[in-house]
Short mmCIF file of C-alpha atoms in Angstrom, two decimals:
data_model
loop_
_atom_site.label_atom_id
_atom_site.label_comp_id
_atom_site.label_asym_id
_atom_site.label_seq_id
_atom_site.Cartn_x
_atom_site.Cartn_y
_atom_site.Cartn_z
CA UNK A 199 60.32 -26.73 -20.41
CA UNK A 200 62.24 -23.75 -19.24
CA UNK A 201 60.96 -20.22 -18.57
CA UNK A 202 60.03 -17.86 -21.44
CA UNK A 203 62.27 -14.75 -21.77
CA UNK A 204 61.07 -11.81 -23.99
CA UNK A 205 64.01 -9.56 -24.78
CA UNK A 206 65.09 -7.12 -27.47
CA UNK A 207 66.25 -8.91 -30.62
CA UNK A 208 69.94 -8.81 -31.59
CA UNK A 209 71.51 -9.08 -34.91
CA UNK A 210 72.53 -12.67 -34.13
CA UNK A 211 68.87 -13.58 -33.85
CA UNK A 212 68.19 -12.70 -37.58
CA UNK A 213 68.58 -16.28 -38.91
CA UNK A 214 66.01 -17.54 -36.34
CA UNK A 215 63.69 -14.59 -36.89
CA UNK A 216 63.82 -14.95 -40.82
CA UNK A 217 63.31 -18.71 -40.54
CA UNK A 218 60.05 -17.99 -38.71
CA UNK A 219 58.97 -15.32 -41.12
CA UNK A 220 59.46 -17.85 -43.95
CA UNK A 221 57.76 -20.81 -42.16
CA UNK A 222 54.25 -19.49 -42.79
CA UNK A 223 51.57 -19.95 -45.51
CA UNK A 224 52.01 -16.33 -46.69
CA UNK A 225 55.56 -15.85 -45.76
CA UNK A 226 56.78 -18.86 -47.64
CA UNK A 227 56.02 -17.01 -50.86
CA UNK A 228 57.82 -13.81 -50.07
CA UNK A 229 60.91 -14.40 -47.78
CA UNK A 230 64.46 -15.55 -48.57
CA UNK A 231 65.91 -17.41 -45.47
CA UNK A 232 68.87 -18.58 -47.54
CA UNK A 233 69.95 -14.91 -48.26
CA UNK A 234 70.03 -12.74 -45.20
CA UNK A 235 71.41 -9.70 -46.99
CA UNK A 236 68.15 -7.71 -47.29
CA UNK A 237 67.38 -8.51 -43.74
CA UNK A 238 70.67 -7.24 -42.46
CA UNK A 239 70.19 -3.90 -44.29
CA UNK A 240 66.72 -3.68 -42.72
CA UNK A 241 68.17 -4.46 -39.33
CA UNK A 242 70.43 -1.38 -39.65
CA UNK A 243 67.39 0.77 -40.25
CA UNK A 244 65.45 -0.67 -37.36
CA UNK A 245 68.43 -0.34 -34.97
CA UNK A 246 68.87 3.25 -35.77
CA UNK A 247 65.16 4.12 -35.03
CA UNK A 248 64.31 4.52 -31.31
CA UNK A 249 60.61 3.98 -31.95
CA UNK A 250 61.16 0.46 -33.34
CA UNK A 251 61.17 -2.56 -30.93
CA UNK A 252 61.80 -5.93 -32.41
CA UNK A 253 61.65 -8.56 -29.73
CA UNK A 254 62.10 -12.24 -29.45
CA UNK A 255 60.60 -14.91 -27.20
CA UNK A 256 63.40 -17.33 -26.01
CA UNK A 257 63.05 -20.62 -24.18
CA UNK A 258 65.99 -22.91 -23.34
CA UNK A 259 68.25 -20.72 -25.40
CA UNK A 260 66.07 -21.17 -28.51
CA UNK A 261 64.26 -18.30 -30.32
CA UNK A 262 60.67 -19.36 -30.54
CA UNK A 263 58.66 -16.17 -31.26
CA UNK A 264 59.06 -12.57 -32.51
CA UNK A 265 57.14 -9.35 -33.10
CA UNK A 266 57.82 -5.81 -34.01
CA UNK A 267 56.35 -2.90 -32.05
CA UNK A 268 56.49 0.64 -33.58
CA UNK A 269 55.54 3.72 -31.47
CA UNK A 270 53.86 6.37 -33.59
CA UNK A 271 53.10 9.94 -32.28
CA UNK A 272 50.09 11.61 -33.81
CA UNK A 273 47.70 14.53 -33.68
CA UNK A 274 44.34 12.80 -33.79
CA UNK A 275 42.49 11.49 -30.60
CA UNK A 276 43.79 14.72 -28.83
CA UNK A 277 47.47 13.99 -29.75
CA UNK A 278 47.42 10.33 -28.93
CA UNK A 279 50.49 8.17 -29.55
CA UNK A 280 49.61 4.78 -30.87
CA UNK A 281 51.56 1.59 -31.22
CA UNK A 282 51.54 -0.71 -34.17
CA UNK A 283 52.22 -4.41 -34.02
CA UNK A 284 53.75 -6.08 -37.17
CA UNK A 285 55.40 -9.42 -38.04
CA UNK A 286 54.18 -11.57 -35.28
CA UNK A 287 55.45 -15.11 -35.70
CA UNK A 288 55.52 -18.09 -33.47
CA UNK A 289 57.80 -21.19 -34.12
CA UNK A 290 55.83 -24.11 -35.59
CA UNK A 291 56.69 -26.25 -32.52
CA UNK A 292 55.31 -23.76 -30.10
CA UNK A 293 51.99 -22.79 -31.70
CA UNK A 294 49.10 -23.28 -29.25
CA UNK A 295 51.46 -22.98 -26.29
CA UNK A 296 50.27 -19.51 -25.21
CA UNK A 297 53.44 -17.88 -26.40
CA UNK A 298 51.53 -15.73 -28.86
CA UNK A 299 49.39 -14.28 -26.11
CA UNK A 300 52.45 -13.65 -23.94
CA UNK A 301 54.08 -11.77 -26.78
CA UNK A 302 50.97 -9.66 -27.38
CA UNK A 303 50.73 -8.90 -23.70
CA UNK A 304 54.20 -7.74 -23.70
CA UNK A 305 53.50 -5.57 -26.57
CA UNK A 306 50.37 -4.02 -24.88
CA UNK A 307 52.20 -3.62 -21.55
CA UNK A 308 55.22 -1.90 -23.23
CA UNK A 309 52.84 0.44 -25.30
CA UNK A 310 51.16 1.45 -22.15
CA UNK A 311 54.54 2.15 -20.38
CA UNK A 312 55.65 4.24 -23.42
CA UNK A 313 52.50 6.45 -23.15
CA UNK A 314 50.45 5.04 -25.99
CA UNK A 315 46.69 5.42 -25.87
CA UNK A 316 46.03 2.67 -28.52
CA UNK A 317 47.53 -0.43 -29.96
CA UNK A 318 46.72 -1.46 -33.51
CA UNK A 319 47.49 -4.19 -35.97
CA UNK A 320 46.34 -5.71 -39.25
CA UNK A 321 45.86 -9.38 -40.05
CA UNK A 322 45.43 -10.83 -43.54
CA UNK A 323 41.75 -11.79 -44.09
CA UNK A 324 42.92 -15.38 -44.62
CA UNK A 325 44.25 -15.75 -41.15
CA UNK A 326 40.88 -16.45 -39.39
CA UNK A 327 42.48 -18.24 -36.42
CA UNK A 328 44.56 -15.13 -35.75
CA UNK A 329 41.39 -13.04 -35.80
CA UNK A 330 39.82 -15.10 -33.04
CA UNK A 331 43.18 -14.94 -31.16
CA UNK A 332 43.21 -11.07 -31.25
CA UNK A 333 39.48 -10.88 -30.36
CA UNK A 334 40.12 -12.92 -27.29
CA UNK A 335 42.98 -10.54 -26.28
CA UNK A 336 40.52 -7.64 -26.40
CA UNK A 337 41.30 -6.25 -29.84
CA UNK A 338 38.19 -5.07 -31.90
CA UNK A 339 38.10 -5.56 -35.59
CA UNK A 340 36.64 -2.10 -36.23
CA UNK A 341 38.62 -1.20 -39.32
CA UNK A 342 39.27 -2.25 -43.00
CA UNK A 343 42.99 -2.75 -43.59
CA UNK A 344 44.12 -1.48 -47.06
CA UNK A 345 47.53 -2.17 -48.72
CA UNK A 346 49.19 -0.84 -51.78
CA UNK A 347 52.27 -2.66 -53.08
CA UNK A 348 54.70 -0.22 -54.69
CA UNK B 94 40.42 28.88 -57.45
CA UNK B 95 44.23 28.96 -56.89
CA UNK B 96 46.69 26.16 -57.25
CA UNK B 97 47.03 23.48 -54.50
CA UNK B 98 50.19 23.33 -52.59
CA UNK B 99 51.15 20.23 -50.53
CA UNK B 100 53.81 21.05 -47.97
CA UNK B 101 55.21 19.98 -44.51
CA UNK B 102 52.83 21.13 -41.82
CA UNK B 103 54.23 23.82 -39.38
CA UNK B 104 53.28 24.38 -35.79
CA UNK B 105 51.14 27.35 -36.89
CA UNK B 106 48.93 25.11 -38.88
CA UNK B 107 47.75 23.27 -35.71
CA UNK B 108 44.54 25.18 -35.28
CA UNK B 109 43.50 24.45 -38.85
CA UNK B 110 44.48 20.79 -38.68
CA UNK B 111 42.79 20.21 -35.32
CA UNK B 112 39.61 21.90 -36.74
CA UNK B 113 39.55 19.48 -39.52
CA UNK B 114 40.20 16.42 -37.24
CA UNK B 115 37.13 17.57 -35.10
CA UNK B 116 34.85 18.28 -38.10
CA UNK B 117 34.04 14.64 -38.80
CA UNK B 118 31.33 12.28 -37.49
CA UNK B 119 33.95 10.30 -35.49
CA UNK B 120 36.36 13.05 -34.70
CA UNK B 121 33.57 15.30 -33.22
CA UNK B 122 33.44 12.89 -30.31
CA UNK B 123 37.03 12.72 -29.54
CA UNK B 124 38.87 15.97 -30.37
CA UNK B 125 39.22 19.25 -28.48
CA UNK B 126 39.69 22.10 -30.81
CA UNK B 127 39.14 24.63 -28.13
CA UNK B 128 42.19 23.31 -26.14
CA UNK B 129 45.30 22.78 -28.31
CA UNK B 130 47.52 21.90 -25.41
CA UNK B 131 47.59 18.13 -26.11
CA UNK B 132 48.24 18.74 -29.76
CA UNK B 133 51.09 21.06 -29.10
CA UNK B 134 52.68 18.27 -26.97
CA UNK B 135 52.11 15.70 -29.78
CA UNK B 136 53.62 18.21 -32.28
CA UNK B 137 56.86 18.17 -30.35
CA UNK B 138 57.01 14.43 -30.51
CA UNK B 139 56.18 14.46 -34.28
CA UNK B 140 58.71 17.09 -34.99
CA UNK B 141 61.49 15.19 -33.21
CA UNK B 142 60.88 12.00 -35.30
CA UNK B 143 62.43 12.04 -38.77
CA UNK B 144 60.16 9.25 -39.93
CA UNK B 145 56.98 11.31 -39.35
CA UNK B 146 55.59 13.48 -42.13
CA UNK B 147 52.53 15.59 -41.23
CA UNK B 148 51.56 17.50 -44.39
CA UNK B 149 48.87 20.04 -45.28
CA UNK B 150 47.10 20.97 -48.56
CA UNK B 151 46.91 24.65 -49.01
CA UNK B 152 44.98 26.68 -51.52
CA UNK B 153 44.77 30.54 -51.59
CA UNK B 154 46.63 30.58 -48.17
CA UNK B 155 44.07 28.36 -46.55
CA UNK B 156 44.76 24.90 -45.03
CA UNK B 157 42.20 22.61 -46.57
CA UNK B 158 43.55 19.09 -46.11
CA UNK B 159 46.01 17.01 -44.05
CA UNK B 160 47.45 13.61 -43.51
CA UNK B 161 50.28 11.91 -41.53
CA UNK B 162 52.71 9.60 -43.26
CA UNK B 163 54.95 7.35 -41.25
CA UNK B 164 57.94 5.42 -42.51
CA UNK B 165 58.42 2.06 -40.78
CA UNK B 166 61.38 -0.18 -41.45
CA UNK B 167 60.87 -3.95 -40.92
CA UNK B 168 62.09 -7.39 -41.44
CA UNK B 169 59.18 -9.24 -43.24
CA UNK B 170 58.75 -9.11 -46.94
CA UNK B 171 62.61 -9.46 -47.34
CA UNK B 172 63.33 -6.53 -45.11
CA UNK B 173 60.68 -4.20 -46.60
CA UNK B 174 60.09 -0.64 -45.41
CA UNK B 175 56.51 0.16 -45.32
CA UNK B 176 54.59 3.52 -45.01
CA UNK B 177 51.43 4.04 -42.95
CA UNK B 178 48.94 6.72 -43.69
CA UNK B 179 46.91 8.13 -40.66
CA UNK B 180 44.61 11.15 -39.98
CA UNK B 181 43.45 11.88 -43.53
CA UNK B 182 41.07 14.90 -43.41
CA UNK B 183 39.70 17.12 -46.04
CA UNK B 184 37.95 20.46 -45.15
CA UNK B 185 34.20 20.20 -45.38
CA UNK B 186 34.07 22.86 -48.27
CA UNK B 187 36.52 20.90 -50.29
CA UNK B 188 35.16 17.36 -50.17
CA UNK B 189 34.62 15.91 -53.62
CA UNK B 190 37.07 18.26 -55.08
CA UNK B 191 39.85 15.63 -55.82
CA UNK B 192 42.05 16.96 -53.02
CA UNK B 193 41.82 13.58 -51.10
CA UNK B 194 43.11 11.85 -54.15
CA UNK B 195 45.96 14.45 -54.54
CA UNK B 196 47.03 14.10 -50.93
CA UNK B 197 47.00 10.22 -51.13
CA UNK B 198 49.02 10.38 -54.42
CA UNK B 199 51.54 12.71 -52.58
CA UNK B 200 51.82 10.06 -49.91
CA UNK B 201 52.26 7.18 -52.31
CA UNK B 202 54.94 9.08 -54.31
CA UNK B 203 56.78 10.13 -51.25
CA UNK B 204 56.75 6.62 -49.90
CA UNK B 205 58.30 5.35 -53.14
CA UNK B 206 60.88 8.03 -53.10
CA UNK B 207 61.84 7.00 -49.40
CA UNK B 208 62.31 3.35 -50.58
CA UNK B 209 59.02 1.86 -49.24
CA UNK B 210 57.69 -1.30 -50.82
CA UNK B 211 54.20 -0.94 -49.46
CA UNK B 212 51.69 1.73 -48.24
CA UNK B 213 49.05 0.81 -45.74
CA UNK B 214 46.20 2.43 -43.85
CA UNK B 215 43.08 1.42 -41.95
CA UNK B 216 39.71 2.94 -42.26
CA UNK B 217 36.87 2.60 -39.81
CA UNK B 218 34.30 0.16 -41.13
CA UNK B 219 31.62 2.84 -40.97
CA UNK B 220 33.45 5.00 -43.52
CA UNK B 221 32.16 3.18 -46.71
CA UNK B 222 32.72 6.20 -48.96
CA UNK B 223 36.25 6.20 -47.94
CA UNK B 224 36.65 2.44 -48.76
CA UNK B 225 35.50 3.06 -52.27
CA UNK B 226 37.88 6.07 -52.54
CA UNK B 227 40.91 3.89 -51.50
CA UNK B 228 39.93 1.13 -53.77
CA UNK B 229 39.70 3.55 -56.74
CA UNK B 230 43.38 4.63 -55.85
CA UNK B 231 44.52 1.07 -56.15
CA UNK B 232 44.59 0.04 -52.43
CA UNK B 233 43.19 -3.59 -51.62
CA UNK B 234 41.17 -4.35 -48.55
CA UNK B 235 43.02 -7.43 -47.88
CA UNK B 236 43.31 -7.05 -44.02
CA UNK B 237 41.24 -6.92 -40.85
CA UNK B 238 42.14 -3.82 -38.80
CA UNK B 239 42.20 -4.44 -35.13
CA UNK B 240 42.49 -1.79 -32.37
CA UNK B 241 42.81 -1.92 -28.65
CA UNK B 242 42.28 1.26 -26.52
CA UNK B 243 44.57 1.40 -23.57
#
């Protein structure tokens, strides 16, 4: 098994990223891996925003994980900048391999380097394995996460 | 009582905004209303980022509420753009007046106008009144909210 590389995602990674988003109990109901059109439009928006960092984990030339890190300035907490982690996915073949931890460590290290004072994320209440995973990495489940679909 | 105006915050609103951030059971422990230096630095970062919208509610020339709305493009949910609400504060004299609902409605309407498919926020688990407030406005507490301080 080769070394893991974590690097900025490129537009050519979209098929692999979307396949991972769709290969998930929740994602299967809401993604369209056979039609990348909406993802290409979203890619343009992500690419134009310097506060967005979509990364992939690659081993032996194969994309096996992804997450999105967003840097968000703010006034509260004495003008703290925070980082938000979204869309964490690990390829089915690689779950339990420690890759998720490596990706989150990358996100935390990058947030620190970019001057953030806090990293935050929300996880669907049905993802209890994920909750244990984030707790092990030092995250505290101090907040209720509310969503409103438009 | 005059009409409520909701408008983009200006740098001159910082003292009133920071006073509201500090006048709060959690904020009292972590804000510095007597030293605006860190908030002025954060303001520069917010002002430079077109995806950040800090707004204030104003009545009779007085700033009585604030929130921050962040627009976040993404790949998941078929390339959905989401909006994040942070730092919602209502002046102590105005709590229970319906102003919080007006500010959140502004945020939801603005998110829709900007093409977002979802609005999200987290609320400290100790803020049970806030949780009922968001539920009344149609938000669902579907997620655990994790934080890691750096």
